Amino acid sequence: MNTTTLHLLTASLLLLLSCATHVFSVTPCPPCGNTTVPFPLSTSPTCGDPLYKIQCTASGSLLFNTVNNSYPIQSINPKTQRIIIQPASIIPKTCTTTDKIHQGIILNNTLPFNITSSNTIVYLNCTRTLLLSPLNCSAASACHAYINATDSISACQTGPVCCTYRTGGSSNSYQIRVRDSGCSAYSSFVNLDTSLSVNRWSRPGLEIQWLSPRETVCVSQKDCDSTTSSCGVDDSPVNGIKRCFCNGKLVWDPIQGVCTKSEL
Ligand SMILES: *[C@@H]1O[C@H](CO)[C@@H](O)[C@H](O)[C@H]1NC(C)=O
Ligand SMILES: *[C@@H]1O[C@H](CO)[C@@H](O)[C@H](O)[C@H]1NC(C)=O
Ligand SMILES: *[C@@H]1O[C@H](CO)[C@@H](O)[C@H](O)[C@H]1NC(C)=O
Ligand SMILES: *[C@@H]1O[C@H](CO)[C@@H](O)[C@H](O)[C@H]1NC(C)=O
Ligand SMILES: *[C@@H]1O[C@H](CO)[C@@H](O)[C@H](O)[C@H]1NC(C)=O
Ligand SMILES: *[C@@H]1O[C@H](CO)[C@@H](O)[C@H](O)[C@H]1NC(C)=O
Ligand SMILES: *[C@@H]1O[C@H](CO)[C@@H](O)[C@H](O)[C@H]1NC(C)=O
């Protein structure tokens, strides 16, 4: 082995080590403006778990990034691991949402976030092909009452078809598509009871959940909190990576990112 190879090896090992300690830090992030940022959500590479990246703007508000766009975060519930984002608005005097150029809300499906089954999506100005979809595009669909009762979207009254559907089930849980061959606008409501009159609907929101983070990755025992955990080989996936597994009767708490006493 020559010196160059050795240097390269050392460099990549150092990079690996610094990634391991950096990337999987369990330090919670500082508040963004007045909003607490719970673990594992991450507003910078040095806090939280960077797989769970969200954005904190200079003015102190939080944004959720999708593939080519971002949406304001309205609220975060660390207990249920859910975030409510504000859907795109409708361009005035049109029936088109501002995110139509990005094809609507497209989550990166390799990241640990998906759309929960608590959302009711109202699709507006759809083509007739949607009548063949599993969406409810009947004359009784709640989208008609919504268009009727909402002055700011009166341009949607001329759309040939509108539809309503509850997320989850067989539908894709990573996107709310907006496009010429489908619908040109949408809105979303969390835990909506469609039998309520529209003036009693809550403001628009789309609920997203994050999947529980696994135990912290380690290279050696010094990367773990030795009083509660031990660095050991993770035998579930293929690559044989090591994680700080909790000692004895302690259990991994994915919400705090620490080993705690079981509540049972
Ligand atoms: C934070 O809270 C204070 C007091 O309630 C308020 O004056 C301020 O505008 C808030 N800042 C942000 C960024 O929301
Ligand atoms: C999705 O996220 C992964 C991991 O961060 C990244 O490598 C990839 O480029 C992202 N894909 C898109 C389409 O943004
Ligand atoms: C309705 O959708 C079509 C097809 O996407 C679009 O061209 C049209 O501008 C939309 N109508 C309004 C009022 O936005
Ligand atoms: C995101 O932007 C890239 C580059 O402009 C583009 O190729 C891709 O189709 C866009 N993806 C979506 C879902 O809009
Ligand atoms: C989101 O992903 C989790 C884990 O894969 C899964 O249990 C849950 O059903 C998904 N949610 C939806 C609405 O598909
Ligand atoms: C569509 O929604 C309306 C109003 O909620 C309901 O009465 C009707 O049965 C639904 N139709 C289908 C096909 O699900
Ligand atoms: C729309 O509004 C008109 C007038 O206010 C009313 O007669 C009609 O029943 C409404 N349609 C729906 C679907 O709510």
Short mmCIF file of C-alpha atoms and ligand atoms in Angstrom, two decimals:
data_model
loop_
_atom_site.label_atom_id
_atom_site.label_comp_id
_atom_site.label_asym_id
_atom_site.label_seq_id
_atom_site.Cartn_x
_atom_site.Cartn_y
_atom_site.Cartn_z
CA MET A 1 0.00 0.00 0.00
CA ASN A 2 1.54 3.35 -0.99
CA THR A 3 1.30 6.57 1.01
CA THR A 4 -1.33 8.15 -1.25
CA THR A 5 -3.70 5.22 -0.77
CA LEU A 6 -3.05 5.34 2.95
CA HIS A 7 -3.79 9.07 3.04
CA LEU A 8 -6.97 8.55 1.06
CA LEU A 9 -8.04 5.78 3.40
CA THR A 10 -7.31 7.89 6.47
CA ALA A 11 -9.19 10.82 4.96
CA SER A 12 -12.26 8.74 4.18
CA LEU A 13 -12.16 7.12 7.60
CA LEU A 14 -11.99 10.55 9.23
CA LEU A 15 -14.85 11.71 7.02
CA LEU A 16 -16.86 8.65 8.00
CA LEU A 17 -16.17 9.24 11.68
CA SER A 18 -17.04 12.92 11.51
CA CYS A 19 -20.22 12.04 9.60
CA ALA A 20 -21.14 9.45 12.18
CA THR A 21 -20.83 11.89 15.06
CA HIS A 22 -22.22 14.86 13.12
CA VAL A 23 -25.09 13.27 11.29
CA PHE A 24 -26.49 11.31 14.16
CA SER A 25 -26.13 13.86 16.94
CA VAL A 26 -29.06 13.63 19.35
CA THR A 27 -28.75 17.26 20.41
CA PRO A 28 -32.19 18.80 20.04
CA CYS A 29 -32.34 21.98 17.95
CA PRO A 30 -32.81 25.42 19.52
CA PRO A 31 -36.22 27.04 19.09
CA CYS A 32 -36.93 28.66 15.72
CA GLY A 33 -38.35 32.07 16.56
CA ASN A 34 -40.82 31.17 19.29
CA THR A 35 -41.40 27.61 18.13
CA THR A 36 -39.83 24.61 19.86
CA VAL A 37 -38.13 22.24 17.41
CA PRO A 38 -38.54 18.74 18.90
CA PHE A 39 -36.10 15.88 18.26
CA PRO A 40 -35.55 14.39 15.64
CA LEU A 41 -36.52 17.42 13.53
CA SER A 42 -33.39 19.19 12.39
CA THR A 43 -32.86 22.83 11.40
CA SER A 44 -29.07 22.51 11.02
CA PRO A 45 -26.49 19.73 10.49
CA THR A 46 -25.38 20.00 14.13
CA CYS A 47 -28.71 19.29 15.84
CA GLY A 48 -31.55 16.78 15.59
CA ASP A 49 -31.29 13.98 13.03
CA PRO A 50 -30.48 15.51 9.60
CA LEU A 51 -32.70 12.98 7.81
CA TYR A 52 -35.54 14.93 9.45
CA LYS A 53 -34.50 18.27 7.98
CA ILE A 54 -36.87 21.21 8.15
CA GLN A 55 -36.00 24.84 7.49
CA CYS A 56 -35.88 27.73 9.99
CA THR A 57 -36.01 31.07 8.17
CA ALA A 58 -34.13 34.20 9.24
CA SER A 59 -37.44 35.68 10.38
CA GLY A 60 -37.99 32.73 12.74
CA SER A 61 -40.62 30.69 10.94
CA LEU A 62 -40.44 27.02 10.02
CA LEU A 63 -40.79 25.62 6.52
CA PHE A 64 -41.30 22.05 5.35
CA ASN A 65 -39.34 21.29 2.18
CA THR A 66 -40.85 19.13 -0.54
CA VAL A 67 -39.04 18.02 -3.72
CA ASN A 68 -38.98 21.45 -5.43
CA ASN A 69 -40.95 23.65 -3.05
CA SER A 70 -41.57 24.50 0.60
CA TYR A 71 -44.63 25.12 2.76
CA PRO A 72 -45.04 27.01 6.07
CA ILE A 73 -45.36 24.76 9.13
CA GLN A 74 -48.44 25.69 11.16
CA SER A 75 -47.91 23.35 14.09
CA ILE A 76 -45.81 20.43 15.34
CA ASN A 77 -47.02 17.70 17.70
CA PRO A 78 -44.01 15.71 19.01
CA LYS A 79 -46.21 13.16 20.86
CA THR A 80 -48.03 12.04 17.72
CA GLN A 81 -45.01 12.85 15.49
CA ARG A 82 -47.17 15.00 13.26
CA ILE A 83 -46.67 18.33 11.49
CA ILE A 84 -49.41 20.44 9.92
CA ILE A 85 -48.31 22.45 6.89
CA GLN A 86 -50.16 25.22 5.12
CA PRO A 87 -51.22 24.16 1.61
CA ALA A 88 -50.56 26.46 -1.36
CA SER A 89 -52.98 29.30 -1.90
CA ILE A 90 -55.06 29.88 -5.02
CA ILE A 91 -53.85 32.60 -7.41
CA PRO A 92 -56.50 35.38 -7.21
CA LYS A 93 -59.24 35.29 -9.87
CA THR A 94 -58.09 31.85 -11.08
CA CYS A 95 -58.73 28.28 -10.05
CA THR A 96 -55.04 27.40 -9.95
CA THR A 97 -52.86 26.88 -6.89
CA THR A 98 -49.49 28.62 -6.73
CA ASP A 99 -47.74 25.22 -6.60
CA LYS A 100 -49.18 23.94 -9.90
CA ILE A 101 -45.81 24.70 -11.52
CA HIS A 102 -44.35 22.12 -9.11
CA GLN A 103 -47.18 19.63 -9.74
CA GLY A 104 -48.58 20.18 -6.25
CA ILE A 105 -47.17 18.74 -3.05
CA ILE A 106 -44.55 16.07 -3.78
CA LEU A 107 -42.78 14.60 -0.75
CA ASN A 108 -39.43 12.89 -1.27
CA ASN A 109 -40.46 9.29 -0.60
CA THR A 110 -36.98 8.26 0.53
CA LEU A 111 -37.27 10.57 3.54
CA PRO A 112 -39.05 9.50 6.76
CA PHE A 113 -42.16 11.67 6.21
CA ASN A 114 -45.52 10.76 4.70
CA ILE A 115 -49.01 12.24 4.45
CA THR A 116 -51.31 10.94 7.22
CA SER A 117 -54.77 9.50 6.64
CA SER A 118 -56.43 12.43 8.49
CA ASN A 119 -56.65 14.81 5.56
CA THR A 120 -59.63 15.60 3.40
CA ILE A 121 -58.46 16.91 0.03
CA VAL A 122 -60.75 19.06 -2.08
CA TYR A 123 -59.69 18.97 -5.75
CA LEU A 124 -60.92 21.80 -7.97
CA ASN A 125 -61.29 22.38 -11.73
CA CYS A 126 -60.62 18.76 -12.66
CA THR A 127 -60.89 17.10 -16.04
CA ARG A 128 -63.63 14.57 -16.68
CA THR A 129 -61.14 11.72 -16.53
CA LEU A 130 -61.29 12.13 -12.74
CA LEU A 131 -64.85 10.78 -12.85
CA LEU A 132 -63.24 7.37 -13.40
CA SER A 133 -61.00 7.73 -10.34
CA PRO A 134 -61.81 6.47 -6.84
CA LEU A 135 -62.25 10.11 -5.75
CA ASN A 136 -65.75 11.31 -4.87
CA CYS A 137 -66.62 13.60 -7.78
CA SER A 138 -70.40 13.24 -7.46
CA ALA A 139 -72.82 16.17 -7.42
CA ALA A 140 -73.15 15.60 -3.66
CA SER A 141 -69.37 15.81 -3.06
CA ALA A 142 -68.42 18.35 -0.37
CA CYS A 143 -66.23 20.22 -2.87
CA HIS A 144 -69.37 21.82 -4.37
CA ALA A 145 -70.42 23.28 -1.04
CA TYR A 146 -66.85 24.48 -0.48
CA ILE A 147 -66.70 26.29 -3.84
CA ASN A 148 -70.15 27.72 -3.26
CA ALA A 149 -69.28 29.11 0.16
CA THR A 150 -65.80 30.47 -0.60
CA ASP A 151 -65.72 33.84 -2.39
CA SER A 152 -61.97 33.75 -3.09
CA ILE A 153 -62.35 30.68 -5.33
CA SER A 154 -65.41 31.72 -7.32
CA ALA A 155 -63.35 31.12 -10.49
CA CYS A 156 -63.62 27.41 -9.66
CA GLN A 157 -67.37 27.42 -10.28
CA THR A 158 -66.78 27.09 -14.03
CA GLY A 159 -64.54 24.03 -13.63
CA PRO A 160 -66.19 20.96 -15.12
CA VAL A 161 -65.54 18.63 -12.19
CA CYS A 162 -64.51 18.88 -8.54
CA CYS A 163 -63.76 16.00 -6.20
CA THR A 164 -63.18 15.21 -2.54
CA TYR A 165 -61.22 12.42 -0.95
CA ARG A 166 -59.83 11.33 2.38
CA THR A 167 -56.11 10.51 2.32
CA GLY A 168 -54.80 7.06 3.26
CA GLY A 169 -56.17 3.81 1.98
CA SER A 170 -54.78 2.85 -1.40
CA SER A 171 -53.93 6.42 -2.40
CA ASN A 172 -50.36 7.59 -2.55
CA SER A 173 -49.25 9.02 0.78
CA TYR A 174 -46.42 11.14 -0.64
CA GLN A 175 -48.17 13.51 -3.02
CA ILE A 176 -51.14 15.76 -3.77
CA ARG A 177 -50.92 16.05 -7.55
CA VAL A 178 -51.93 19.17 -9.48
CA ARG A 179 -51.66 19.10 -13.28
CA ASP A 180 -53.43 19.83 -16.57
CA SER A 181 -54.55 16.23 -17.02
CA GLY A 182 -55.99 16.14 -13.48
CA CYS A 183 -57.01 19.12 -11.35
CA SER A 184 -55.56 22.65 -11.37
CA ALA A 185 -56.17 23.47 -7.69
CA TYR A 186 -56.72 21.85 -4.31
CA SER A 187 -57.15 22.58 -0.67
CA SER A 188 -56.79 20.32 2.37
CA PHE A 189 -58.43 20.07 5.80
CA VAL A 190 -57.28 18.03 8.80
CA ASN A 191 -59.85 15.80 10.56
CA LEU A 192 -62.69 17.38 8.61
CA ASP A 193 -66.28 16.40 9.25
CA THR A 194 -67.69 17.09 5.76
CA SER A 195 -71.22 17.14 7.13
CA LEU A 196 -70.47 20.48 8.84
CA SER A 197 -71.39 23.61 6.94
CA VAL A 198 -68.34 25.16 5.26
CA ASN A 199 -68.24 28.18 7.59
CA ARG A 200 -67.44 25.74 10.42
CA TRP A 201 -64.53 24.07 8.62
CA SER A 202 -61.13 24.72 10.18
CA ARG A 203 -58.53 26.64 8.17
CA PRO A 204 -56.71 24.67 5.45
CA GLY A 205 -53.87 22.41 6.56
CA LEU A 206 -52.17 19.19 5.50
CA GLU A 207 -51.03 16.74 8.16
CA ILE A 208 -47.73 14.93 7.69
CA GLN A 209 -46.18 12.40 10.04
CA TRP A 210 -42.58 11.50 10.66
CA LEU A 211 -41.48 7.93 11.25
CA SER A 212 -39.70 7.09 14.49
CA PRO A 213 -35.93 7.50 14.35
CA ARG A 214 -33.85 4.43 15.14
CA GLU A 215 -31.18 4.27 17.85
CA THR A 216 -28.17 6.56 17.39
CA VAL A 217 -25.47 5.23 15.04
CA CYS A 218 -22.03 4.67 16.61
CA VAL A 219 -18.54 3.68 15.54
CA SER A 220 -17.36 2.79 19.03
CA GLN A 221 -18.59 2.94 22.61
CA LYS A 222 -17.33 6.51 23.04
CA ASP A 223 -20.10 7.68 20.66
CA CYS A 224 -22.76 6.36 23.08
CA ASP A 225 -23.98 7.52 26.47
CA SER A 226 -22.26 4.71 28.40
CA THR A 227 -24.55 5.00 31.42
CA THR A 228 -27.56 3.97 29.32
CA SER A 229 -26.40 2.31 26.10
CA SER A 230 -23.83 0.08 24.37
CA CYS A 231 -22.46 0.27 20.84
CA GLY A 232 -23.43 -2.95 19.06
CA VAL A 233 -24.00 -4.35 15.57
CA ASP A 234 -27.46 -3.68 14.15
CA ASP A 235 -28.46 -7.08 12.76
CA SER A 236 -31.69 -5.98 11.07
CA PRO A 237 -30.57 -4.29 7.82
CA VAL A 238 -27.75 -5.48 5.59
CA ASN A 239 -24.85 -3.08 6.01
CA GLY A 240 -23.88 -4.17 9.53
CA ILE A 241 -23.87 -0.65 10.94
CA LYS A 242 -23.59 -0.20 14.71
CA ARG A 243 -26.03 1.57 16.99
CA CYS A 244 -26.17 2.61 20.66
CA PHE A 245 -28.57 -0.05 21.98
CA CYS A 246 -30.17 0.59 25.36
CA ASN A 247 -28.78 -1.29 28.35
CA GLY A 248 -30.76 -3.78 30.46
CA LYS A 249 -34.41 -2.86 30.92
CA LEU A 250 -34.05 0.60 29.37
CA VAL A 251 -35.99 1.18 26.13
CA TRP A 252 -35.34 3.48 23.17
CA ASP A 253 -37.54 6.58 23.27
CA PRO A 254 -37.69 7.81 19.63
CA ILE A 255 -39.43 11.01 20.70
CA GLN A 256 -36.63 12.22 22.99
CA GLY A 257 -33.88 10.23 21.27
CA VAL A 258 -32.69 8.71 24.57
CA CYS A 259 -32.86 5.42 26.50
CA THR A 260 -35.47 5.60 29.25
CA LYS A 261 -37.21 3.33 31.75
CA SER A 262 -40.09 1.48 30.13
CA GLU A 263 -43.43 2.96 31.14
CA LEU A 264 -45.02 -0.49 31.34
C1 LIG B 1 -42.36 35.75 19.82
O1 LIG B 1 -43.24 36.07 20.88
C2 LIG B 1 -43.22 37.46 21.23
C3 LIG B 1 -44.07 37.63 22.47
O2 LIG B 1 -45.26 36.88 22.39
C4 LIG B 1 -43.73 38.28 20.05
O3 LIG B 1 -43.70 39.65 20.36
C5 LIG B 1 -42.84 38.00 18.84
O4 LIG B 1 -43.35 38.67 17.71
C6 LIG B 1 -42.77 36.52 18.56
N1 LIG B 1 -41.79 36.28 17.50
C7 LIG B 1 -42.03 35.52 16.45
C8 LIG B 1 -40.91 35.35 15.48
O5 LIG B 1 -43.10 34.94 16.27
C1 LIG B 2 -34.55 12.69 -1.64
O1 LIG B 2 -33.80 12.66 -0.45
C2 LIG B 2 -32.55 11.99 -0.59
C3 LIG B 2 -31.91 11.90 0.79
O2 LIG B 2 -31.77 13.17 1.36
C4 LIG B 2 -31.69 12.74 -1.60
O3 LIG B 2 -30.46 12.07 -1.77
C5 LIG B 2 -32.43 12.82 -2.94
O4 LIG B 2 -31.69 13.61 -3.84
C6 LIG B 2 -33.81 13.43 -2.74
N1 LIG B 2 -34.55 13.32 -3.98
C7 LIG B 2 -35.19 14.35 -4.53
C8 LIG B 2 -35.93 14.08 -5.79
O5 LIG B 2 -35.19 15.48 -4.01
C1 LIG B 3 -58.70 24.94 -15.08
O1 LIG B 3 -57.75 23.96 -15.45
C2 LIG B 3 -57.21 24.14 -16.76
C3 LIG B 3 -56.32 22.93 -17.03
O2 LIG B 3 -55.31 22.80 -16.03
C4 LIG B 3 -56.45 25.44 -16.82
O3 LIG B 3 -55.92 25.65 -18.10
C5 LIG B 3 -57.41 26.59 -16.46
O4 LIG B 3 -56.69 27.81 -16.41
C6 LIG B 3 -58.05 26.31 -15.09
N1 LIG B 3 -59.08 27.31 -14.83
C7 LIG B 3 -58.88 28.34 -13.99
C8 LIG B 3 -60.05 29.28 -13.83
O5 LIG B 3 -57.84 28.50 -13.36
C1 LIG B 4 -38.01 19.40 -9.76
O1 LIG B 4 -37.07 20.22 -10.46
C2 LIG B 4 -36.25 19.49 -11.38
C3 LIG B 4 -35.24 20.46 -11.95
O2 LIG B 4 -35.88 21.62 -12.41
C4 LIG B 4 -37.13 18.86 -12.45
O3 LIG B 4 -36.34 18.12 -13.34
C5 LIG B 4 -38.15 17.94 -11.78
O4 LIG B 4 -39.05 17.42 -12.75
C6 LIG B 4 -38.95 18.70 -10.74
N1 LIG B 4 -39.80 17.76 -10.02
C7 LIG B 4 -41.08 18.02 -9.75
C8 LIG B 4 -41.82 16.95 -9.02
O5 LIG B 4 -41.60 19.08 -10.03
C1 LIG B 5 -46.67 6.28 6.64
O1 LIG B 5 -45.59 5.39 6.81
C2 LIG B 5 -45.73 4.50 7.93
C3 LIG B 5 -44.48 3.66 8.03
O2 LIG B 5 -44.15 3.09 6.80
C4 LIG B 5 -46.97 3.64 7.76
O3 LIG B 5 -47.16 2.84 8.91
C5 LIG B 5 -48.18 4.53 7.58
O4 LIG B 5 -49.30 3.74 7.31
C6 LIG B 5 -47.95 5.49 6.42
N1 LIG B 5 -49.09 6.38 6.32
C7 LIG B 5 -49.87 6.41 5.26
C8 LIG B 5 -51.02 7.36 5.32
O5 LIG B 5 -49.65 5.70 4.28
C1 LIG B 6 -69.72 11.43 -2.01
O1 LIG B 6 -69.85 12.33 -0.91
C2 LIG B 6 -71.20 12.61 -0.54
C3 LIG B 6 -71.17 13.67 0.54
O2 LIG B 6 -70.30 13.35 1.59
C4 LIG B 6 -71.86 11.32 -0.09
O3 LIG B 6 -73.22 11.57 0.25
C5 LIG B 6 -71.80 10.29 -1.22
O4 LIG B 6 -72.35 9.06 -0.80
C6 LIG B 6 -70.38 10.09 -1.67
N1 LIG B 6 -70.35 9.27 -2.86
C7 LIG B 6 -69.51 8.24 -3.02
C8 LIG B 6 -69.56 7.52 -4.32
O5 LIG B 6 -68.70 7.91 -2.13
C1 LIG B 7 -74.80 26.87 -3.74
O1 LIG B 7 -75.36 28.12 -3.36
C2 LIG B 7 -76.68 28.31 -3.87
C3 LIG B 7 -77.11 29.75 -3.50
O2 LIG B 7 -76.58 30.14 -2.26
C4 LIG B 7 -77.60 27.26 -3.27
O3 LIG B 7 -78.92 27.42 -3.79
C5 LIG B 7 -77.07 25.89 -3.65
O4 LIG B 7 -77.84 24.87 -3.03
C6 LIG B 7 -75.63 25.73 -3.20
N1 LIG B 7 -75.11 24.47 -3.67
C7 LIG B 7 -74.40 23.67 -2.90
C8 LIG B 7 -73.90 22.40 -3.54
O5 LIG B 7 -74.15 23.92 -1.72
#
